[in-house]
Amino acid sequence: MENLSNIKELLGAFKFSGEFEKSTQLHDGHINNTYKFDFRESDGMLNRYLVQEVNTYVFKDYDGLMKNVMGVTEFMQKKVAENGGDTKRECLTVIPTTDGKPYYLDSEGRCWRCYNFIYDTHSCQAVDCAKTFYNAARAFGKFQNMLADYPIDSLSETIPNFHNTVSRFADFKKAVADDLSGRANQVKEEIDFVLAREKDCSVLLDLVAEGKLPLRVTHNDTKLNNVMFDNETNEGICVVDLDTVMPGLSLYDFGDSIRFGANTAAEDEKDVSKVSLSLEYFKAYALGYLSTAGESLTAEEINQLAFSSKLMTLECGMRFLGDFINGDVYFKTEYPEHNLVRSRTQFALVADMEKKMAQMQEAVADCCRELGIEK
Ligand code: GN1
Ligand code: MG
């Protein structure tokens, strides 16, 4: 029971049902700590919950965050029910604390929350075939559609300027200038790679300022492992990790999915020669996403899908490198160079996307033709 010295306290904190059996830590995310809690009912039935310690260094306004999560989950439950879906499997439900609150502050001031566990599903850490990635795309496209009429002004910005790449670039330059870890001189080549791409950082924001791209309610962390796939059908039935649901661009969601899932190597592959953009996976994702969200997208959004993939990869790379230079204060790491390794894979992927940009654009155009989308 790693890190769970406060298990007794937690067991009394939430409205769990049944007799506690065990907790198991899951190691998926880079930010929060996640555990499965198993309980047994007197009739032998298993009750499983997902308990998470919210990282309050990253999410300073955890109260605003949980208000967003409550609002979004309740909204989605209604939508799923209206469409005749299964509210226990197709959306998350927050399990309240024993005194009816959405989160629990423990005696050390740490913030905990609890979700229903989604049975008979699995998550994927890497794309195994194009169909899986297509299914993930359909899930994220549906998610965006489901939240299309969510009251956008009611959402707090859980992390201000999360995908504002101009502000990310400024943060990056500050990290280099401050050089808190003294590591900047080891990574000059990587720093130069970022600095040479300053112009890319403002492309989407300029289009927003010109009124050419709409703000939408977006997920903002569309990694493959944030989709739960049905064990039988392999369809993406539920999108999880709602911490960064905020006003954003559809392009952030599209691009971030490609960054992670269309890479032929893992995000932290040490051998960068294995890193490349799979055009097959790119096209599969574009097809899945356009087949669910395509109708509601504008021509300019579709026009920027390929570029947004490169931009989100560059942004993530500069965040990893910036964190390496800051001394690994944000992302969890397993070894001292981990963030540097992660940033190198992102930059190798950016470089490969730059070579393949015309083919990526062509793949989007093919998908639009296949789906009869004319904008
Ligand atoms: C973090 O924790 P996880 O893996 O869901 C990060 C994302 C990054 C991602 C990189 C709140 O997400 O923005 O793209 O790592 N989440 C936050 O793998 O910063
Ligand atoms: Mg996640």
Coordinates of N, CA, C and O in Angstrom, one line a residue, residues 217-309:
V217 N -15.6 24.1 -25.1 CA -15.3 23.3 -23.9 C -14.5 22.1 -24.3 O -15.0 21.3 -25.0
T218 N -13.3 22.1 -23.8 CA -12.4 21.0 -24.3 C -11.7 20.2 -23.1 O -11.8 20.7 -22.0
H219 N -11.2 19.1 -23.5 CA -10.7 18.2 -22.4 C -9.2 18.6 -22.0 O -8.9 18.6 -20.9
N220 N -8.4 18.9 -23.0 CA -7.1 19.5 -22.8 C -6.0 18.5 -22.4 O -4.9 18.9 -22.1
D221 N -6.4 17.2 -22.2 CA -5.3 16.2 -21.9 C -5.8 14.9 -22.5 O -6.0 13.9 -21.8
T222 N -5.8 14.9 -23.9 CA -6.4 13.8 -24.6 C -5.4 12.7 -24.9 O -5.3 12.2 -26.0
K223 N -4.7 12.3 -23.9 CA -3.8 11.1 -24.0 C -4.6 9.9 -24.2 O -5.7 9.7 -23.6
L224 N -4.0 8.9 -25.0 CA -4.7 7.7 -25.2 C -5.2 7.0 -23.9 O -6.3 6.4 -23.8
N225 N -4.4 7.1 -22.8 CA -4.7 6.4 -21.6 C -5.8 7.2 -20.8 O -6.2 6.7 -19.7
N226 N -6.4 8.2 -21.4 CA -7.5 8.8 -20.8 C -8.9 8.4 -21.4 O -9.9 9.0 -21.2
V227 N -8.8 7.3 -22.2 CA -10.1 6.7 -22.7 C -10.2 5.3 -22.1 O -9.2 4.6 -22.1
M228 N -11.4 5.0 -21.7 CA -11.6 3.6 -21.2 C -12.3 2.8 -22.4 O -13.3 3.3 -22.9
F229 N -11.7 1.7 -22.7 CA -12.2 0.9 -23.9 C -13.0 -0.3 -23.3 O -12.6 -0.9 -22.4
D230 N -14.1 -0.5 -23.9 CA -15.0 -1.7 -23.5 C -14.2 -3.0 -23.8 O -13.7 -3.2 -24.9
N231 N -14.2 -3.9 -22.8 CA -13.4 -5.1 -23.0 C -14.0 -6.0 -24.2 O -13.2 -6.7 -24.8
E232 N -15.3 -5.9 -24.4 CA -15.8 -6.8 -25.5 C -15.7 -6.1 -26.8 O -15.2 -6.7 -27.8
T233 N -16.2 -4.9 -26.9 CA -16.3 -4.3 -28.3 C -15.1 -3.5 -28.6 O -14.9 -3.1 -29.8
N234 N -14.2 -3.2 -27.6 CA -13.0 -2.3 -27.8 C -13.4 -0.9 -28.2 O -12.5 -0.1 -28.5
E235 N -14.7 -0.5 -28.1 CA -15.0 0.9 -28.3 C -14.6 1.8 -27.2 O -14.6 1.3 -26.0
G236 N -14.3 3.0 -27.4 CA -14.0 4.0 -26.4 C -15.3 4.4 -25.7 O -16.0 5.2 -26.4
I237 N -15.6 4.0 -24.5 CA -16.9 4.3 -24.0 C -16.9 5.4 -23.0 O -17.9 6.0 -22.8
C238 N -15.8 5.7 -22.4 CA -15.8 6.8 -21.4 C -14.4 7.5 -21.5 O -13.4 6.9 -21.5
V239 N -14.5 8.9 -21.4 CA -13.3 9.7 -21.4 C -13.1 10.1 -19.9 O -14.1 10.5 -19.2
V240 N -11.9 9.9 -19.4 CA -11.6 10.2 -18.0 C -10.6 11.3 -17.8 O -10.2 11.9 -18.8
D241 N -10.2 11.6 -16.6 CA -9.2 12.6 -16.3 C -9.8 14.0 -16.7 O -9.3 14.6 -17.7
L242 N -10.7 14.4 -15.9 CA -11.5 15.7 -16.3 C -10.9 16.9 -15.7 O -11.5 18.0 -15.7
D243 N -9.7 16.8 -15.1 CA -9.1 17.9 -14.3 C -8.8 19.2 -15.2 O -8.7 20.3 -14.6
T244 N -8.6 19.0 -16.4 CA -8.3 20.2 -17.3 C -9.4 20.5 -18.2 O -9.2 21.2 -19.2
V245 N -10.6 20.0 -18.0 CA -11.7 20.5 -18.8 C -11.9 21.9 -18.6 O -12.2 22.4 -17.5
M246 N -11.7 22.7 -19.7 CA -11.7 24.2 -19.6 C -12.1 24.7 -20.9 O -12.1 24.0 -21.9
P247 N -12.3 26.0 -21.0 CA -12.4 26.6 -22.4 C -11.1 26.4 -23.1 O -10.0 26.7 -22.5
G248 N -11.2 26.0 -24.3 CA -10.0 25.8 -25.1 C -10.3 25.6 -26.6 O -11.4 26.0 -27.0
L249 N -9.3 25.1 -27.3 CA -9.5 24.9 -28.8 C -9.7 23.4 -29.1 O -9.0 22.6 -28.5
S250 N -10.6 23.1 -30.0 CA -10.7 21.7 -30.4 C -9.3 21.2 -30.9 O -9.0 20.0 -30.7
L251 N -8.5 22.1 -31.4 CA -7.2 21.7 -31.9 C -6.2 21.3 -30.8 O -5.3 20.5 -31.1
Y252 N -6.4 21.8 -29.6 CA -5.6 21.3 -28.5 C -5.8 19.8 -28.3 O -4.9 19.0 -28.1
D253 N -7.1 19.5 -28.3 CA -7.5 18.1 -28.1 C -7.0 17.2 -29.2 O -6.5 16.1 -29.0
F254 N -7.2 17.6 -30.4 CA -6.8 16.8 -31.6 C -5.3 16.6 -31.5 O -4.7 15.5 -31.6
G255 N -4.6 17.8 -31.4 CA -3.1 17.7 -31.5 C -2.5 16.9 -30.4 O -1.5 16.2 -30.6
D256 N -3.0 17.0 -29.2 CA -2.4 16.3 -28.1 C -2.6 14.8 -28.2 O -1.7 14.0 -27.9
S257 N -3.7 14.4 -28.8 CA -3.9 13.0 -29.0 C -2.9 12.4 -30.0 O -2.3 11.3 -29.8
I258 N -2.7 13.2 -31.1 CA -1.7 12.8 -32.1 C -0.3 12.7 -31.5 O 0.5 11.7 -31.7
R259 N 0.1 13.7 -30.7 CA 1.4 13.8 -30.1 C 1.7 12.4 -29.4 O 2.8 11.9 -29.5
F260 N 0.7 11.9 -28.7 CA 1.0 10.7 -27.8 C 0.8 9.5 -28.6 O 1.6 8.6 -28.6
G261 N -0.4 9.4 -29.3 CA -0.8 8.1 -29.9 C -0.2 7.8 -31.3 O -0.1 6.7 -31.7
A262 N 0.1 8.8 -32.1 CA 0.6 8.6 -33.4 C 2.2 8.5 -33.5 O 2.8 8.4 -34.5
N263 N 2.8 8.6 -32.3 CA 4.2 8.4 -32.2 C 4.5 6.9 -32.3 O 3.9 6.2 -31.6
T264 N 5.5 6.6 -33.1 CA 5.8 5.1 -33.2 C 6.6 4.6 -32.0 O 6.9 3.4 -31.9
A265 N 7.0 5.5 -31.1 CA 7.7 5.1 -29.9 C 7.0 5.7 -28.7 O 6.1 6.6 -28.8
A266 N 7.4 5.3 -27.5 CA 6.8 5.8 -26.3 C 7.2 7.2 -26.0 O 8.2 7.7 -26.5
E267 N 6.5 7.9 -25.2 CA 6.8 9.3 -24.8 C 8.1 9.4 -24.2 O 8.8 10.4 -24.3
D268 N 8.6 8.3 -23.5 CA 9.9 8.4 -22.9 C 10.9 7.4 -23.4 O 11.7 6.8 -22.7
E269 N 10.8 7.1 -24.8 CA 11.7 6.2 -25.4 C 13.1 6.9 -25.4 O 13.3 8.1 -25.8
K270 N 14.1 6.1 -25.0 CA 15.5 6.7 -25.0 C 16.2 6.8 -26.3 O 17.0 7.6 -26.6
D271 N 15.8 5.8 -27.2 CA 16.4 5.8 -28.5 C 15.5 6.6 -29.5 O 14.5 6.1 -30.0
V272 N 15.9 7.8 -29.8 CA 15.0 8.7 -30.6 C 14.9 8.2 -32.0 O 14.1 8.7 -32.8
S273 N 15.8 7.3 -32.4 CA 15.7 6.8 -33.8 C 14.4 6.0 -34.0 O 13.9 5.8 -35.1
K274 N 13.8 5.6 -32.9 CA 12.5 4.9 -33.0 C 11.3 5.8 -33.1 O 10.2 5.4 -33.3
V275 N 11.6 7.1 -32.9 CA 10.4 8.1 -32.9 C 10.1 8.5 -34.3 O 11.0 8.9 -35.1
S276 N 8.8 8.4 -34.6 CA 8.4 9.0 -35.9 C 6.9 9.2 -35.8 O 6.2 8.7 -34.9
L277 N 6.3 9.9 -36.8 CA 4.9 10.1 -36.9 C 4.3 9.0 -37.8 O 4.7 8.9 -38.9
S278 N 3.4 8.2 -37.2 CA 2.8 7.2 -38.1 C 1.7 7.8 -38.9 O 0.7 8.3 -38.3
L279 N 1.9 7.9 -40.2 CA 0.8 8.5 -41.0 C -0.5 7.6 -41.0 O -1.6 8.2 -41.0
E280 N -0.3 6.3 -40.8 CA -1.4 5.4 -40.7 C -2.3 5.8 -39.5 O -3.5 5.9 -39.5
Y281 N -1.6 5.9 -38.4 CA -2.3 6.3 -37.1 C -2.9 7.7 -37.2 O -4.0 7.9 -36.7
F282 N -2.1 8.6 -37.8 CA -2.6 10.0 -37.9 C -3.9 10.0 -38.7 O -4.9 10.5 -38.3
K283 N -4.0 9.2 -39.8 CA -5.2 9.2 -40.6 C -6.3 8.5 -39.9 O -7.5 9.0 -39.9
A284 N -6.0 7.4 -39.1 CA -7.1 6.7 -38.4 C -7.7 7.6 -37.4 O -8.9 7.7 -37.2
Y285 N -6.8 8.4 -36.7 CA -7.4 9.3 -35.7 C -8.2 10.4 -36.3 O -9.3 10.8 -35.9
A286 N -7.7 11.0 -37.4 CA -8.4 12.1 -38.1 C -9.8 11.6 -38.5 O -10.8 12.3 -38.4
L287 N -9.8 10.4 -39.0 CA -11.1 9.8 -39.5 C -12.1 9.7 -38.4 O -13.2 10.0 -38.5
G288 N -11.6 9.1 -37.3 CA -12.5 8.9 -36.1 C -13.0 10.2 -35.6 O -14.2 10.3 -35.2
Y289 N -12.1 11.1 -35.4 CA -12.4 12.4 -34.8 C -13.4 13.2 -35.8 O -14.4 13.7 -35.3
L290 N -13.1 13.2 -37.0 CA -14.0 13.9 -38.0 C -15.3 13.2 -38.1 O -16.3 13.9 -38.4
S291 N -15.3 11.9 -37.9 CA -16.6 11.2 -38.1 C -17.6 11.5 -36.9 O -18.8 11.4 -37.1
T292 N -17.0 11.9 -35.8 CA -17.9 12.3 -34.6 C -18.0 13.8 -34.5 O -19.1 14.3 -34.3
A293 N -16.9 14.5 -34.6 CA -16.9 16.0 -34.3 C -16.9 16.8 -35.6 O -17.2 18.0 -35.5
G294 N -16.7 16.2 -36.7 CA -16.5 16.9 -38.0 C -17.6 17.9 -38.3 O -17.3 19.0 -38.7
E295 N -18.8 17.5 -38.2 CA -19.9 18.4 -38.6 C -19.9 19.7 -37.8 O -20.2 20.7 -38.4
S296 N -19.4 19.7 -36.6 CA -19.5 20.9 -35.8 C -18.2 21.8 -35.9 O -18.1 22.9 -35.5
L297 N -17.2 21.2 -36.6 CA -15.9 22.0 -36.8 C -16.0 23.0 -37.9 O -16.7 22.7 -38.9
T298 N -15.3 24.1 -37.7 CA -15.3 25.1 -38.8 C -14.2 24.7 -39.8 O -13.3 23.9 -39.5
A299 N -14.2 25.3 -41.0 CA -13.2 25.0 -42.0 C -11.8 25.3 -41.5 O -10.9 24.6 -41.8
E300 N -11.7 26.4 -40.7 CA -10.4 26.8 -40.2 C -9.9 25.8 -39.2 O -8.7 25.4 -39.2
E301 N -10.8 25.2 -38.4 CA -10.3 24.2 -37.4 C -9.8 23.0 -38.2 O -8.7 22.5 -37.9
I302 N -10.5 22.6 -39.2 CA -10.1 21.4 -40.0 C -8.7 21.7 -40.7 O -7.8 20.9 -40.7
N303 N -8.6 22.9 -41.2 CA -7.4 23.4 -41.8 C -6.2 23.3 -40.9 O -5.1 23.1 -41.4
Q304 N -6.4 23.4 -39.6 CA -5.2 23.5 -38.7 C -5.0 22.2 -38.0 O -4.1 22.1 -37.1
L305 N -5.7 21.1 -38.3 CA -5.5 19.9 -37.6 C -4.1 19.3 -37.6 O -3.5 19.0 -36.6
A306 N -3.5 19.4 -38.8 CA -2.2 18.8 -39.0 C -1.2 19.7 -38.2 O -0.3 19.2 -37.4
F307 N -1.3 21.0 -38.4 CA -0.4 21.9 -37.7 C -0.5 21.8 -36.2 O 0.5 21.8 -35.4
S308 N -1.7 21.7 -35.7 CA -1.9 21.6 -34.2 C -1.2 20.4 -33.6 O -0.8 20.4 -32.5
S309 N -1.1 19.3 -34.4 CA -0.4 18.1 -33.9 C 1.1 18.5 -33.6 O 1.7 18.1 -32.6

